[in-house]
């Protein structure tokens, strides 16, 4: 049965695209990873890769066709053993559409440079959501099986199943007509279902070793994307293959590590980061901190009511900076930007095996002492894993401070859905030039990571300049 190639969604908001060019013609053999077509969006040209082996039997949408709806059938691939000449368009489908407009001869000025392209895990199945013409999702179809008992599965799915000892007959297929594809096998592996017997897995491994010399020139098949959608990179067996057996300990991922890996991988893939770095003089802040701490009242046990840290000043300065640059006090939300009336600043708190980022709400309005005491409470409950979800969700920005570890400078990954994160280094004595003469000051380096969908360079620079101004003139945080 032929494999459907659908118009892919290159972004969450994409509804239509232009089929700029076919890089394969009818009758050409294709294999997993081959680039078969170029799709134009309003800002870039992307390349579409095949995920199954076969022959490009029929092109249904001609190159140069504009405004092709997402999920529309654009081509058919005959799978191995199938006669390409016998492949026909589905009933109701037309022959290849003619192009109403010529493809652009000059590249979009906003297109990705040097022919940069994106690859997609699937082009023969629509993404989750509505299917064209009310068609039901193939995810609910059972595994396709021929009358002779043969299971329909892609070559890549068969290869991974063989390596991992997975029984394909027990795997539910989500491809066209119930065909088992790569991600179905991976889901079975991760879920611990559909495992073949130990002897089958052992036999598969021995067969793989015997075939290793012949297969050496080929690239190892990438592991399928997990349910979260983020590429998984090398498989477990591929990674372990680089190291001597018995030289390492396998540590299963807990829920927190899985979440961190998923969210921050998505952040680096989805949010286009850029970075802005400044050096901040701390002399005035350190003097003010000493004065305020010395003036703190005592509780009934004789302990100070508060003890301000440099990080408390950083949180307050970031909150005020966001209100002074209100356009930056915003987050990305699919097809719009949400701009906030008050500043919500998350603060990274390291714990064993991960971290929490509790959020100081209305940081622009709270006093330094209130921020200090709230952070002490958050940090204690974070380390005890007693924080409530509403206490670490949301926020517009975050602060990550590694100064206590002696780190002078680093860049941090934005925590979605936030649009910025400030990486703070250690305070230290530095020699600078003041009034034409060398002088020793206390200084720290801070780097702001920005989501370019929300902030452009000039806006990010304005925000970090406001932060620097407050740090170097800390009396502004008291009024």
Coordinates of N, CA and C in Angstrom, one line a residue, residues 51-52 122 124-125 152-154 156-158 168 171-176 178-186 224:
X51 N 10.7 9.6 5.3 CA 11.0 8.8 6.5 C 10.9 7.3 6.2
X52 N 10.5 7.0 5.0 CA 10.4 5.6 4.6 C 11.1 5.3 3.3
X122 N 8.2 13.3 10.4 CA 7.3 12.6 9.5 C 6.8 13.6 8.5
X124 N 4.5 11.7 6.2 CA 3.4 10.9 5.6 C 2.3 10.8 6.6
X125 N 2.3 11.6 7.6 CA 1.1 11.6 8.6 C 0.9 13.0 9.1
X152 N 2.8 -5.0 8.2 CA 3.3 -3.8 7.5 C 4.0 -2.9 8.4
X153 N 5.3 -2.7 8.1 CA 6.1 -1.8 8.9 C 7.2 -1.2 8.1
X154 N 7.6 0.0 8.4 CA 8.6 0.7 7.6 C 10.0 0.0 7.9
X156 N 12.8 1.2 8.7 CA 13.5 1.7 9.9 C 12.8 1.2 11.1
X157 N 11.5 1.0 11.1 CA 10.8 0.5 12.3 C 11.3 -1.0 12.5
X158 N 11.4 -1.7 11.4 CA 11.8 -3.1 11.5 C 13.2 -3.2 12.1
X168 N 6.9 -6.9 16.7 CA 6.1 -6.0 15.9 C 4.6 -6.3 15.9
X171 N 2.8 -4.3 18.4 CA 2.9 -2.9 18.4 C 1.7 -2.3 17.6
X172 N 1.1 -1.3 18.1 CA 0.0 -0.6 17.4 C 0.5 0.4 16.5
X173 N 0.2 0.3 15.2 CA 0.7 1.2 14.2 C -0.1 2.5 14.1
X174 N 0.6 3.6 13.9 CA 0.0 4.9 13.7 C 0.2 5.5 12.4
X175 N 0.9 4.7 11.5 CA 1.1 5.2 10.1 C -0.1 5.0 9.2
X176 N 0.1 5.3 8.0 CA -1.1 5.1 7.0 C -1.5 3.6 7.0
X178 N -2.6 1.8 9.4 CA -2.1 1.0 10.5 C -0.7 0.6 10.4
X179 N 0.1 1.1 9.5 CA 1.5 0.7 9.3 C 2.3 1.1 10.5
X180 N 3.2 0.2 11.0 CA 4.0 0.4 12.1 C 5.2 1.3 11.6
X181 N 5.4 2.4 12.3 CA 6.5 3.3 11.9 C 7.4 3.5 13.1
X182 N 8.5 4.2 12.9 CA 9.6 4.4 13.9 C 9.1 4.7 15.3
X183 N 8.3 5.8 15.3 CA 7.9 6.2 16.7 C 7.0 5.3 17.4
X184 N 6.3 4.4 16.7 CA 5.4 3.3 17.3 C 6.3 2.3 18.1
X185 N 7.5 2.0 17.4 CA 8.4 1.0 18.0 C 9.0 1.7 19.3
X186 N 9.4 3.0 19.1 CA 10.0 3.7 20.2 C 9.1 3.8 21.4
X224 N 13.9 7.4 17.5 CA 12.6 8.1 17.2 C 12.4 9.1 18.3

